[in-house]
Coordinates of C-alpha atoms in Angstrom, one line a residue:
M1 CA 0.0 0.0 0.0
A2 CA 1.1 3.5 -0.5
K3 CA 2.6 5.5 2.3
K4 CA 2.8 9.3 2.3
E5 CA 6.3 10.6 1.8
G6 CA 8.2 11.3 5.0
R7 CA 5.5 10.1 7.3
S8 CA 5.1 7.0 9.3
A9 CA 1.8 8.1 10.6
N10 CA -0.1 11.2 11.6
S11 CA 1.1 12.4 15.0
T12 CA -2.5 12.8 16.1
A13 CA -3.1 9.1 15.5
A14 CA 0.2 7.9 16.9
G15 CA 0.0 9.6 20.2
E16 CA 3.0 9.7 22.5
S17 CA 5.3 7.0 23.8
D18 CA 5.3 6.1 27.4
G19 CA 8.3 3.8 26.9
T20 CA 6.3 0.6 26.4
A21 CA 6.6 0.1 22.7
G22 CA 7.1 3.3 20.8
A23 CA 4.3 5.5 19.7
T24 CA 1.2 3.7 21.1
S25 CA -2.1 5.2 22.0
P26 CA -4.0 5.5 24.3
L27 CA -1.5 6.0 27.1
S28 CA -1.7 4.3 30.5
S29 CA -2.7 7.6 32.1
E30 CA -5.7 7.8 29.7
I31 CA -7.1 4.3 30.7
P32 CA -9.3 4.4 33.8
S33 CA -9.7 1.3 35.9
P34 CA -13.1 -0.5 35.8
E35 CA -13.6 0.6 39.3
A36 CA -13.2 4.2 38.4
V37 CA -15.6 3.9 35.4
C38 CA -18.4 2.5 37.6
D39 CA -17.4 4.0 40.9
D40 CA -17.6 0.5 42.3
P41 CA -14.5 -1.1 43.9
S42 CA -15.7 -4.6 42.8
A43 CA -16.5 -3.7 39.2
N44 CA -15.5 -6.3 36.6
G45 CA -14.2 -4.8 33.3
Y46 CA -13.7 -6.4 29.9
V47 CA -11.9 -5.1 26.8
V48 CA -13.5 -6.7 23.7
W49 CA -10.6 -6.7 21.3
H50 CA -11.9 -6.7 17.8
R51 CA -9.7 -8.0 15.0
K52 CA -11.6 -9.6 12.2
H53 CA -15.0 -10.3 13.8
L54 CA -16.2 -6.7 13.1
R55 CA -19.8 -7.0 14.2
T56 CA -21.8 -6.9 17.4
D57 CA -24.2 -9.8 16.7
D58 CA -23.2 -13.4 16.8
H59 CA -20.1 -12.4 18.7
L60 CA -19.4 -14.7 21.6
A61 CA -16.6 -12.6 23.1
L62 CA -18.8 -9.5 23.2
A63 CA -21.8 -11.5 24.5
R64 CA -19.8 -12.9 27.3
A65 CA -18.4 -9.5 28.2
V66 CA -21.9 -8.0 28.4
D67 CA -23.1 -11.0 30.4
E68 CA -20.2 -11.2 32.9
G69 CA -18.9 -7.6 33.1
D70 CA -19.9 -4.4 34.7
V71 CA -18.1 -2.2 32.2
V72 CA -17.1 -3.1 28.6
C73 CA -14.6 -1.3 26.4
P74 CA -14.8 -2.4 22.7
L75 CA -11.4 -1.8 21.1
F76 CA -9.7 -2.0 17.7
V77 CA -6.0 -1.4 17.5
F78 CA -4.4 0.0 14.2
D79 CA -1.2 -2.0 14.0
P80 CA 1.5 0.0 12.1
S81 CA 3.1 -3.3 11.1
F82 CA 0.4 -3.7 8.5
Y83 CA 0.9 -0.2 7.2
V84 CA 4.1 -0.5 5.3
E85 CA 5.0 0.0 1.6
S86 CA 5.5 -3.7 1.2
G87 CA 2.2 -4.4 3.0
I88 CA 0.5 -7.6 1.9
A89 CA -3.0 -5.9 1.5
C90 CA -3.9 -3.6 -1.4
D91 CA -5.2 -0.1 -0.6
A92 CA -8.7 -1.1 -1.6
R93 CA -8.9 -3.9 1.0
V94 CA -7.4 -1.5 3.6
R95 CA -10.0 1.1 2.7
L96 CA -12.8 -1.5 3.0
L97 CA -11.5 -2.4 6.5
H98 CA -11.5 1.2 7.5
E99 CA -15.1 1.7 6.3
A100 CA -16.1 -1.5 8.3
L101 CA -14.5 0.0 11.4
A102 CA -16.3 3.3 11.0
S103 CA -19.5 1.3 10.6
L104 CA -18.8 -0.8 13.7
D105 CA -18.2 2.4 15.6
K106 CA -21.8 3.5 14.6
L107 CA -23.3 0.2 15.7
Y108 CA -21.8 0.5 19.1
A109 CA -22.9 4.2 19.4
A110 CA -26.4 3.2 18.5
V111 CA -26.8 1.0 21.6
P112 CA -28.7 2.8 24.3
M113 CA -26.6 2.3 27.4
R114 CA -24.7 4.2 30.0
T115 CA -21.5 5.4 28.4
V116 CA -18.4 6.9 29.9
T117 CA -16.2 8.8 27.4
R118 CA -12.7 9.7 28.4
T119 CA -10.9 12.4 26.4
G120 CA -7.3 12.9 27.4
E121 CA -7.2 13.3 31.2
Q122 CA -10.9 14.1 31.5
S123 CA -13.8 11.8 31.8
R124 CA -17.4 12.6 31.2
E125 CA -20.5 10.4 31.4
H126 CA -23.4 10.1 28.9
V127 CA -26.4 8.1 29.9
A128 CA -28.4 6.5 27.1
V129 CA -26.6 8.7 24.6
A130 CA -27.8 6.8 21.6
T131 CA -30.9 5.3 20.1
P132 CA -31.1 2.8 17.3
L133 CA -30.7 4.4 13.9
E134 CA -33.7 4.6 11.6
P135 CA -33.1 3.5 7.9
G136 CA -31.4 6.3 6.1
A137 CA -30.5 8.2 9.3
S138 CA -26.9 9.2 10.1
N139 CA -24.9 9.2 13.3
D140 CA -21.9 10.6 11.6
R141 CA -19.0 12.6 13.1
S142 CA -18.3 14.2 9.8
T143 CA -19.4 17.8 9.2
S144 CA -19.1 17.3 5.4
P145 CA -22.4 17.6 3.5
E146 CA -21.5 14.3 1.7
R147 CA -21.2 11.6 4.3
S148 CA -17.9 9.7 4.1
P149 CA -18.1 6.0 5.1
L150 CA -14.7 6.5 6.8
H151 CA -16.2 8.8 9.5
G152 CA -17.7 7.1 12.6
A153 CA -20.5 8.1 14.9
E154 CA -20.9 11.6 16.3
S155 CA -20.8 10.2 19.8
P156 CA -18.1 7.4 19.6
G157 CA -18.9 3.9 20.4
L158 CA -15.7 2.1 19.7
T159 CA -12.3 2.9 21.2
F160 CA -9.5 3.1 18.5
G161 CA -5.9 2.4 19.5
Y162 CA -2.7 2.8 17.5
G163 CA 0.6 1.0 17.9
D164 CA 1.7 -2.3 19.2
P165 CA -1.4 -4.2 20.2
V166 CA 0.5 -6.2 22.8
A167 CA 1.8 -3.0 24.5
L168 CA -1.7 -1.4 24.5
L169 CA -3.5 -4.5 25.8
S170 CA -0.9 -4.8 28.6
R171 CA -1.8 -1.3 29.7
F172 CA -5.4 -2.2 30.0
V173 CA -4.5 -5.3 32.0
G174 CA -2.2 -3.2 34.2
R175 CA -5.2 -1.1 35.0
G176 CA -7.3 -4.1 36.1
W177 CA -9.1 -5.1 32.8
S178 CA -9.5 -8.5 31.4
V179 CA -9.4 -9.0 27.6
L180 CA -11.8 -11.1 25.5
T181 CA -11.2 -11.6 21.8
M182 CA -12.5 -14.0 19.2
A183 CA -10.1 -16.8 18.3
T184 CA -9.3 -16.3 14.6
P185 CA -7.4 -18.6 12.1
T186 CA -4.1 -16.9 11.5
S187 CA -0.5 -17.4 10.6
R188 CA 2.8 -15.5 10.2
Y189 CA 2.7 -12.2 12.1
G190 CA -0.8 -12.7 13.4
Q191 CA 0.2 -15.9 15.1
R192 CA 3.4 -14.4 16.6
R193 CA 1.3 -11.4 17.8
D194 CA -1.2 -13.6 19.5
E195 CA 1.5 -15.6 21.2
R196 CA 3.1 -12.4 22.5
V197 CA -0.3 -11.3 23.9
R198 CA -0.6 -14.6 25.7
T199 CA 2.9 -14.3 27.1
V200 CA 2.6 -10.7 28.2
C201 CA -1.1 -10.7 29.4
G202 CA -1.3 -14.2 30.8
D203 CA -4.6 -15.3 32.1
A204 CA -6.0 -11.8 31.7
V205 CA -6.6 -12.5 28.0
E206 CA -8.8 -15.2 26.6
F207 CA -9.2 -16.1 22.9
V208 CA -12.8 -17.2 22.7
S209 CA -13.7 -19.9 20.2
G210 CA -17.0 -18.9 18.9
D211 CA -16.7 -19.4 15.1
G212 CA -17.7 -23.1 14.9
L213 CA -14.1 -24.3 14.4
V214 CA -12.6 -27.0 16.5
R215 CA -9.6 -26.1 18.7
G216 CA -7.6 -27.9 21.4
Q217 CA -8.3 -31.4 20.2
E218 CA -5.6 -33.8 19.0
W219 CA -7.7 -34.7 15.9
S220 CA -10.0 -31.9 15.0
R221 CA -11.9 -33.8 12.4
T222 CA -13.4 -36.4 14.7
E223 CA -17.2 -35.9 14.2
W224 CA -16.3 -32.5 12.6
Q225 CA -19.2 -32.4 10.2
S226 CA -21.8 -33.0 12.9
H227 CA -20.2 -30.4 15.1
V228 CA -20.3 -27.8 12.3
E229 CA -23.9 -28.6 11.4
E230 CA -24.9 -28.3 15.1
W231 CA -23.1 -24.9 15.3
L232 CA -24.7 -23.6 12.1
H233 CA -28.2 -24.3 13.5
A234 CA -27.6 -23.1 17.0
T235 CA -28.8 -19.9 18.5
Q236 CA -26.6 -16.9 17.6
H237 CA -24.5 -15.3 20.4
A238 CA -26.2 -11.9 20.8
P239 CA -25.1 -9.5 23.5
G240 CA -27.8 -9.1 26.2
W241 CA -27.8 -5.3 26.2
D242 CA -31.4 -5.2 27.7
E243 CA -30.8 -8.0 30.2
H244 CA -27.7 -6.6 32.0
T245 CA -26.8 -3.2 33.4
V246 CA -23.4 -2.6 31.8
T247 CA -21.4 0.6 31.1
R248 CA -19.5 1.2 27.9
L249 CA -16.1 2.9 28.1
T250 CA -14.9 4.9 25.1
I251 CA -11.5 6.6 25.0
E252 CA -11.2 9.4 22.5
N253 CA -7.5 10.0 21.6
G254 CA -7.6 11.3 18.0
V255 CA -7.3 7.9 16.4
T256 CA -10.1 7.2 13.9
P257 CA -10.3 5.3 10.6
A258 CA -10.3 8.5 8.7
V259 CA -7.2 9.8 10.4
V260 CA -5.3 6.5 9.9
D261 CA -6.5 6.3 6.3
D262 CA -5.1 9.8 5.6
S263 CA -1.9 9.3 7.6
F264 CA -0.8 6.4 5.5
G265 CA -2.0 7.8 2.2
I266 CA -4.5 5.0 1.4
V267 CA -5.5 5.8 -2.2
P268 CA -7.4 2.8 -3.7
E269 CA -7.1 2.4 -7.5
K270 CA -9.4 -0.6 -7.9
T271 CA -12.9 -0.2 -9.2
Q272 CA -16.2 -2.0 -8.4
V273 CA -15.2 -2.4 -4.8
P274 CA -18.2 -2.9 -2.5
A275 CA -18.9 -0.6 0.4
G276 CA -17.5 -1.8 3.7
T277 CA -20.5 -1.1 5.8
H278 CA -22.8 -3.3 7.8
R279 CA -25.8 -1.8 5.9
A280 CA -24.2 -2.8 2.6
A281 CA -23.5 -6.3 3.9
T282 CA -27.1 -6.8 5.0
T283 CA -28.4 -5.4 1.7
Q284 CA -26.2 -7.7 -0.3
L285 CA -27.3 -10.7 1.7
Q286 CA -31.0 -9.8 1.3
S287 CA -30.6 -9.3 -2.5
F288 CA -28.8 -12.6 -2.9
V289 CA -31.7 -14.5 -1.4
D290 CA -33.7 -13.4 -4.5
R291 CA -30.9 -14.5 -6.8
L292 CA -30.3 -17.9 -5.2
P293 CA -32.4 -19.9 -7.7
G294 CA -30.1 -18.8 -10.5
Y295 CA -26.9 -19.4 -8.5
P296 CA -25.9 -22.8 -10.0
A297 CA -26.0 -21.5 -13.6
N298 CA -24.1 -18.3 -12.9
I299 CA -21.0 -19.2 -10.9
S300 CA -18.6 -20.6 -13.5
A301 CA -18.6 -18.1 -16.5
P302 CA -16.8 -15.0 -15.2
Q303 CA -19.0 -12.6 -17.0
D304 CA -22.1 -14.0 -15.3
A305 CA -20.4 -14.7 -12.0
R306 CA -20.0 -11.0 -11.1
E307 CA -23.7 -10.8 -10.5
G308 CA -24.4 -14.5 -10.1
T309 CA -22.3 -15.2 -7.0
S310 CA -23.2 -14.1 -3.6
G311 CA -20.9 -11.0 -3.3
L312 CA -20.7 -11.8 0.4
S313 CA -17.1 -12.9 0.6
P314 CA -15.6 -9.5 1.7
Y315 CA -18.1 -9.2 4.5
L316 CA -17.4 -12.8 5.7
N317 CA -13.7 -12.2 5.5
F318 CA -13.8 -9.2 7.8
G319 CA -16.6 -10.6 9.9
L320 CA -19.3 -8.0 9.2
L321 CA -21.4 -11.1 8.9
S322 CA -20.7 -14.5 10.4
V323 CA -21.0 -17.7 8.4
R324 CA -23.8 -18.7 10.8
Q325 CA -25.8 -15.5 10.2
V326 CA -25.6 -16.0 6.4
Y327 CA -26.5 -19.7 6.7
Q328 CA -29.5 -19.0 8.9
H329 CA -30.7 -16.1 6.8
V330 CA -30.7 -18.0 3.5
T331 CA -32.2 -21.2 4.9
E332 CA -35.0 -19.2 6.5
H333 CA -35.8 -16.8 3.6
A334 CA -34.7 -18.5 0.4
P335 CA -36.9 -20.9 -1.6
S336 CA -35.9 -24.6 -1.5
C337 CA -33.8 -25.1 -4.6
R338 CA -30.5 -26.5 -5.9
G339 CA -28.9 -23.1 -5.5
L340 CA -29.7 -23.1 -1.8
E341 CA -28.1 -26.5 -1.3
M342 CA -25.0 -25.5 -3.3
F343 CA -24.5 -22.3 -1.4
T344 CA -24.9 -23.7 2.0
D345 CA -22.5 -26.5 1.1
R346 CA -20.0 -23.8 0.2
L347 CA -20.5 -22.1 3.5
V348 CA -19.4 -25.4 5.2
W349 CA -16.4 -25.5 2.9
N350 CA -15.5 -22.0 4.1
M351 CA -15.2 -23.5 7.5
H352 CA -13.5 -26.5 6.2
Y353 CA -10.6 -24.5 4.8
N354 CA -10.3 -22.3 7.8
Q355 CA -10.2 -25.4 10.0
K356 CA -7.1 -26.4 8.0
L357 CA -5.3 -23.2 9.0
V358 CA -6.3 -23.7 12.6
D359 CA -4.8 -27.2 12.5
W360 CA -1.6 -26.0 10.8
P361 CA -0.7 -22.3 10.4
G362 CA 2.2 -23.3 8.1
W363 CA -0.1 -23.4 5.1
T364 CA 0.9 -19.8 4.2
D365 CA 4.6 -20.6 3.8
R366 CA 5.4 -24.3 3.5
A367 CA 4.1 -27.1 1.4
V368 CA 1.7 -29.2 3.6
N369 CA 3.4 -32.4 2.2
P370 CA 7.2 -32.0 2.7
V371 CA 7.7 -34.1 -0.4
F372 CA 6.7 -31.0 -2.4
E373 CA 8.5 -28.4 -0.2
E374 CA 10.6 -26.9 -3.0
F375 CA 8.6 -27.9 -6.0
N376 CA 9.3 -25.5 -8.9
A377 CA 11.7 -23.4 -6.7
D378 CA 14.6 -24.2 -9.1
R379 CA 12.5 -23.0 -12.1
H380 CA 11.7 -19.5 -10.8
D381 CA 11.6 -17.1 -13.8
P382 CA 10.9 -13.5 -12.9
E383 CA 9.9 -12.7 -16.5
L384 CA 7.2 -15.4 -16.6
V385 CA 6.0 -14.2 -13.2
T386 CA 5.7 -10.6 -14.4
A387 CA 3.8 -11.6 -17.5
W388 CA 1.4 -13.6 -15.4
K389 CA 0.8 -10.7 -13.0
R390 CA 0.3 -8.2 -15.8
G391 CA -2.0 -10.4 -17.9
E392 CA 0.4 -10.6 -20.8
T393 CA 0.9 -14.4 -21.2
G394 CA -0.6 -14.8 -24.7
F395 CA -3.4 -16.9 -23.2
P396 CA -6.5 -14.6 -23.4
M397 CA -8.5 -16.2 -20.6
V398 CA -5.6 -16.0 -18.2
D399 CA -4.8 -12.5 -19.2
A400 CA -8.4 -11.3 -18.8
A401 CA -8.6 -12.8 -15.4
M402 CA -5.3 -11.4 -14.2
R403 CA -6.2 -7.9 -15.4
C404 CA -9.6 -8.1 -13.7
L405 CA -7.9 -9.1 -10.5
R406 CA -5.5 -6.1 -10.6
R407 CA -8.3 -3.7 -11.5
T408 CA -11.2 -4.9 -9.3
G409 CA -9.7 -7.2 -6.6
W410 CA -12.2 -9.9 -7.6
L411 CA -12.4 -13.1 -9.6
N412 CA -14.8 -16.0 -9.4
F413 CA -13.6 -19.3 -8.2
R414 CA -13.1 -21.0 -11.6
M415 CA -10.9 -18.1 -12.8
R416 CA -8.8 -18.1 -9.6
A417 CA -8.3 -21.8 -9.8
M418 CA -7.5 -21.7 -13.5
C419 CA -4.8 -18.9 -13.1
A420 CA -3.3 -20.7 -10.1
S421 CA -3.1 -24.0 -12.1
F422 CA -1.5 -22.1 -15.0
F423 CA 1.0 -20.5 -12.8
V424 CA 2.2 -23.7 -11.1
H425 CA 1.5 -26.4 -13.8
I426 CA 2.3 -24.6 -17.0
L427 CA 4.6 -21.7 -16.1
H428 CA 6.3 -24.0 -13.5
Q429 CA 6.6 -21.2 -10.9
P430 CA 6.7 -21.5 -7.1
W431 CA 3.2 -21.6 -5.7
W432 CA 3.8 -19.1 -2.8
I433 CA 4.6 -16.3 -5.2
G434 CA 1.2 -16.6 -6.8
A435 CA -0.5 -17.1 -3.5
D436 CA 1.0 -13.9 -2.1
W437 CA 0.0 -12.0 -5.2
Y438 CA -3.6 -13.1 -4.9
H439 CA -3.6 -12.3 -1.2
H440 CA -2.4 -8.8 -1.9
H441 CA -4.9 -8.0 -4.6
L442 CA -8.1 -9.8 -3.6
I443 CA -10.6 -7.7 -1.7
D444 CA -12.0 -10.8 0.0
S445 CA -8.8 -12.6 0.6
D446 CA -9.2 -15.0 3.5
V447 CA -5.9 -16.4 4.6
G448 CA -7.4 -19.7 5.5
I449 CA -8.9 -20.1 2.1
N450 CA -6.4 -18.4 -0.2
Y451 CA -3.3 -20.4 0.8
T452 CA -5.0 -23.7 1.4
Q453 CA -6.7 -23.4 -2.0
W454 CA -3.4 -22.5 -3.7
Q455 CA -1.8 -25.6 -2.2
S456 CA -4.7 -27.7 -3.2
Q457 CA -4.8 -26.4 -6.8
A458 CA -1.0 -26.8 -7.1
G459 CA -1.2 -30.4 -5.9
L460 CA 1.0 -30.1 -2.9
I461 CA -1.0 -32.4 -0.6
G462 CA -0.4 -35.8 -2.0
K463 CA -4.0 -36.8 -2.9
P464 CA -4.7 -39.2 -5.7
S465 CA -6.5 -36.6 -7.8
Q466 CA -5.1 -33.6 -9.5
R467 CA -6.4 -31.1 -12.0
V468 CA -4.6 -29.1 -14.6
Y469 CA -6.9 -26.4 -16.1
N470 CA -6.7 -25.8 -19.8
P471 CA -7.3 -22.0 -20.3
R472 CA -8.1 -22.5 -24.0
K473 CA -10.9 -24.9 -23.2
Q474 CA -12.2 -22.4 -20.6
V475 CA -12.6 -19.9 -23.4
R476 CA -14.7 -22.2 -25.4
D477 CA -16.8 -23.3 -22.4
Q478 CA -17.1 -20.2 -20.3
D479 CA -16.7 -17.2 -22.7
P480 CA -17.5 -18.5 -26.3
D481 CA -18.6 -15.1 -27.5
G482 CA -15.6 -13.3 -26.0
E483 CA -17.5 -10.8 -24.0
W484 CA -15.4 -11.3 -20.9
I485 CA -12.1 -11.5 -22.7
T486 CA -12.5 -8.5 -24.9
G487 CA -13.8 -6.5 -22.0
W488 CA -10.4 -7.0 -20.2
V489 CA -8.2 -7.5 -23.2
P490 CA -9.5 -4.8 -25.6
E491 CA -6.6 -5.3 -28.0
L492 CA -8.4 -8.5 -29.1
A493 CA -11.8 -6.9 -29.5
A494 CA -11.6 -6.8 -33.3
L495 CA -10.5 -10.5 -33.5
P496 CA -13.3 -12.9 -34.6
D497 CA -14.6 -15.0 -31.7
Q498 CA -13.5 -18.3 -33.1
F499 CA -9.8 -17.3 -32.7
L500 CA -10.0 -16.1 -29.1
D501 CA -9.0 -19.5 -27.6
R502 CA -5.7 -19.4 -29.6
P503 CA -5.1 -16.0 -31.2
E504 CA -1.7 -17.1 -32.4
R505 CA -3.4 -19.4 -34.9
T506 CA -5.4 -16.6 -36.5
P507 CA -4.6 -16.6 -40.2
L508 CA -2.3 -13.7 -41.2
A509 CA -4.9 -12.4 -43.6
V510 CA -7.5 -12.2 -40.8
Q511 CA -5.0 -10.5 -38.5
E512 CA -4.3 -7.9 -41.2
E513 CA -7.9 -7.4 -42.0
C514 CA -9.0 -6.8 -38.4
G515 CA -5.8 -4.9 -37.4
V516 CA -4.8 -7.3 -34.7
V517 CA -1.2 -8.6 -35.3
I518 CA -0.3 -11.3 -32.9
G519 CA 3.1 -10.6 -31.5
E520 CA 2.6 -6.9 -31.7
E521 CA -0.8 -5.8 -30.5
Y522 CA -1.1 -8.9 -28.4
P523 CA 1.7 -11.3 -27.3
R524 CA 2.3 -14.8 -28.6
P525 CA 2.0 -17.5 -25.9
I526 CA 5.0 -17.1 -23.6
V527 CA 5.2 -21.0 -23.2
E528 CA 4.1 -23.9 -25.3
F529 CA 1.1 -25.3 -23.3
E530 CA 1.1 -29.0 -24.2
S531 CA 4.8 -29.6 -23.7
R532 CA 4.8 -27.7 -20.4
R533 CA 1.8 -29.7 -19.2
E534 CA 3.4 -33.0 -20.1
L535 CA 6.6 -32.0 -18.3
F536 CA 4.7 -31.1 -15.2
W537 CA 2.9 -34.5 -15.2
S538 CA 6.2 -36.4 -15.6
R539 CA 7.8 -34.5 -12.7
Y540 CA 4.8 -34.6 -10.5
E541 CA 4.0 -38.3 -11.0
R542 CA 7.5 -39.2 -9.9
L543 CA 6.8 -37.6 -6.6
R544 CA 3.2 -38.5 -6.0
P545 CA 3.6 -42.1 -4.6
K546 CA 6.1 -40.8 -2.0
A547 CA 3.8 -37.9 -1.2
A548 CA 0.8 -40.3 -0.7
Q549 CA 2.9 -42.5 1.5
R550 CA 4.0 -39.5 3.6
L551 CA 0.3 -38.8 4.4
G552 CA 0.3 -41.9 6.5
R553 CA 2.5 -40.1 9.1
P554 CA 0.3 -38.6 11.8
A555 CA 2.1 -35.3 11.8
I556 CA 1.6 -34.8 8.0
A557 CA -2.0 -36.1 8.3
K558 CA -2.7 -33.4 10.9
R559 CA -1.3 -30.8 8.6
A560 CA -3.5 -31.9 5.7
S561 CA -6.5 -31.9 7.9
F562 CA -8.8 -34.0 5.6
S563 CA -12.4 -33.8 6.4
G564 CA -12.2 -37.6 6.8
G565 CA -9.5 -37.2 9.4
Y566 CA -6.5 -39.5 9.9
G567 CA -8.4 -42.4 8.4
A568 CA -8.6 -40.6 5.1
A569 CA -4.9 -39.9 5.1
Q570 CA -4.1 -43.5 6.0
A571 CA -6.4 -44.8 3.2
I572 CA -4.5 -42.7 0.6
A573 CA -1.2 -43.8 1.9
A574 CA -2.2 -47.5 1.9
E575 CA -3.7 -47.5 -1.6
Y576 CA -1.5 -45.0 -3.5
G577 CA 1.7 -44.7 -1.4
D578 CA 5.1 -46.3 -2.0
P579 CA 6.4 -47.8 1.2
D580 CA 9.9 -48.1 -0.2
A581 CA 10.0 -44.3 -0.8
D582 CA 9.2 -43.3 2.7
G583 CA 12.6 -43.1 4.1
G584 CA 15.7 -40.9 4.1
D585 CA 15.3 -37.4 2.7
T586 CA 12.0 -35.5 2.9
Q587 CA 11.6 -35.4 -0.8
L588 CA 13.2 -36.7 -4.0
S589 CA 16.0 -34.6 -5.2
L590 CA 14.6 -32.1 -7.7
A591 CA 17.6 -32.8 -9.8
E592 CA 16.4 -36.3 -10.3
V593 CA 13.2 -35.1 -11.9
A594 CA 14.1 -31.7 -13.3
D595 CA 15.0 -32.9 -16.8
D596 CA 12.7 -35.9 -16.9
R597 CA 11.0 -35.8 -20.3
A598 CA 9.6 -39.3 -20.2
A599 CA 6.6 -39.9 -22.4
V600 CA 3.3 -40.0 -20.6
S601 CA 0.0 -41.2 -21.8
H602 CA -2.2 -38.7 -23.6
R603 CA -4.6 -36.5 -21.5
D604 CA -7.6 -34.8 -23.1
D605 CA -8.5 -31.2 -22.4
S606 CA -10.3 -32.1 -19.1
T607 CA -6.8 -32.8 -17.8
T608 CA -7.8 -34.4 -14.5
R609 CA -6.1 -37.4 -13.2
S610 CA -8.3 -39.0 -10.7
E611 CA -8.1 -42.4 -9.1
G612 CA -10.7 -41.9 -6.4
H613 CA -10.6 -39.9 -3.2
P614 CA -11.1 -41.9 -0.1
G615 CA -12.2 -40.5 3.2
E616 CA -13.3 -37.0 2.1
T617 CA -16.7 -35.5 2.9
G618 CA -19.3 -36.2 0.3
S619 CA -18.8 -38.0 -3.0
P620 CA -17.1 -36.8 -6.1
E621 CA -19.4 -34.7 -8.3
E622 CA -19.4 -33.9 -12.0
D623 CA -18.7 -30.3 -13.0
E624 CA -19.5 -28.6 -16.3
D625 CA -16.4 -30.2 -17.9
G626 CA -17.6 -33.7 -17.1
T627 CA -14.5 -34.4 -15.0
T628 CA -14.3 -35.8 -11.5
R629 CA -14.0 -33.2 -8.9
S630 CA -12.2 -33.7 -5.6
E631 CA -11.6 -31.5 -2.6
S632 CA -9.2 -29.2 -4.4
E633 CA -11.9 -28.3 -6.9
Q634 CA -14.7 -27.5 -4.5
T635 CA -15.7 -23.8 -4.4
T636 CA -15.9 -21.9 -1.2
I637 CA -17.5 -18.7 0.0
G638 CA -15.5 -16.0 1.7
G639 CA -12.2 -16.0 -0.1
F640 CA -11.9 -18.3 -3.1
D641 CA -15.2 -17.5 -4.7

């Protein structure tokens, strides 16, 4: 994301340092004890630390704080570690987050309750300062005639902090507060941050498991499906505002979403980005109910999918809506139809992939099956990577999809999977480079879905089924009239539709007549598809028996986190593994397979090699290509759809 020249952050947002961890706000002196807020020496105070569950309904940590506490301080901390030039989130996703936080501020401000607002060293009380907003009403702090979604409520409801979250939370704990936060699947920095919080704050902080995922069990997949179904149908966790006398503390310190947005020069360039408000999320959910009957027919073709899919994934990712809220709303209000069944299945798959990240946070950085740890690493070609990122590969379906991703931050599942397959299987590039590119640009990028799907599409797990997408076939199947392609690759607009799957085969006379010279206006293919596909298969199939065998090891089976549990992994190892290959090094030497050009049997354009898929939830299904689908081909809601 962009950062303003010469500024790390606006001084108003940063506050002062009290020696704990640099510029972190609010200061200890600005944080009252729970006893001081309630004027009660036995008052019990909870900080509700919001991170990704940016809502007030179906929020177990908040519900518990309201039920058990005398005073509650809802808190979000802007962590400067995420606001750097090499930040992994594009400005459009950051802006959507900021809008969601301003919207959450208004939700809290709209709750009629006793409120204590502290500004600097002064405290003032407001009793029943807010009433629920009527549709179309505004509780905006902005004085601009045009309401900005970055501006929160006129009377604040949410405390915003800035700086190291661990330092700030420790200040609250030092003043006698306990901290409740929703447990969230995370990795990399987020995992290290959470461990630091546990170390510094000890028993004063609790990560509340309220998202339906299984934590703390040796094998999370034991009766996982029934656990998830029970959670989806259970009563939502609503805060009992009317049942308990609780005071809300809000600390005003100059930190707001608008200030932080301006301080770091967040200037989104993407178009068609949804509004990051709870009202927009609810409106999208309600409109999707009406569109659900047409869902099955409109999710694969990218031109249709923009309106045909739910459009809920950004809101699920940041937690403006919970999976359970969406599930219960559509099952209650949508007509019984195939679309409803398909969509609710995909909500379960959302949880399935996030369960994988809970079970093994290493999905973001390491191959789940160590046999594939460095697959393609020795073939890294920056020029091929750049062509893929820019949408200049000479494969129109890939190029249209990659340009759409950069411009809008969105792709439907089939296009995401196709481009991932092309990157790993045809360009032979390391999977993690492509996964990070997606995660940077996708408005809805869910860590638990993006990285597990990339590994699944790349074939790094060791399952007996693997798909290689043919982007030329996708043109014929999903965009036969070229509407999608020519919209994103306008240099091909004058080319007759019948040549859009392979422009390089357009007769020269036709190229001259329509003014589209392949190799000039549009590039020739940067690789030869068929030979690269065959080379991938020859390399991959040398490793696959050893990878299948490795799944029999409990540690690797836990990483893979099949919905069928350890039994599914053992079944794959027993039927497809090579016992003689499961010793010594963690993988075959890549040098052994790098130049293997052995002939392999012919594959048709469906390009799926499937030998069954034991132990996974459900049975294989047929997609539009007529090819067997396994776990890696299932679509999900909330990140990879």
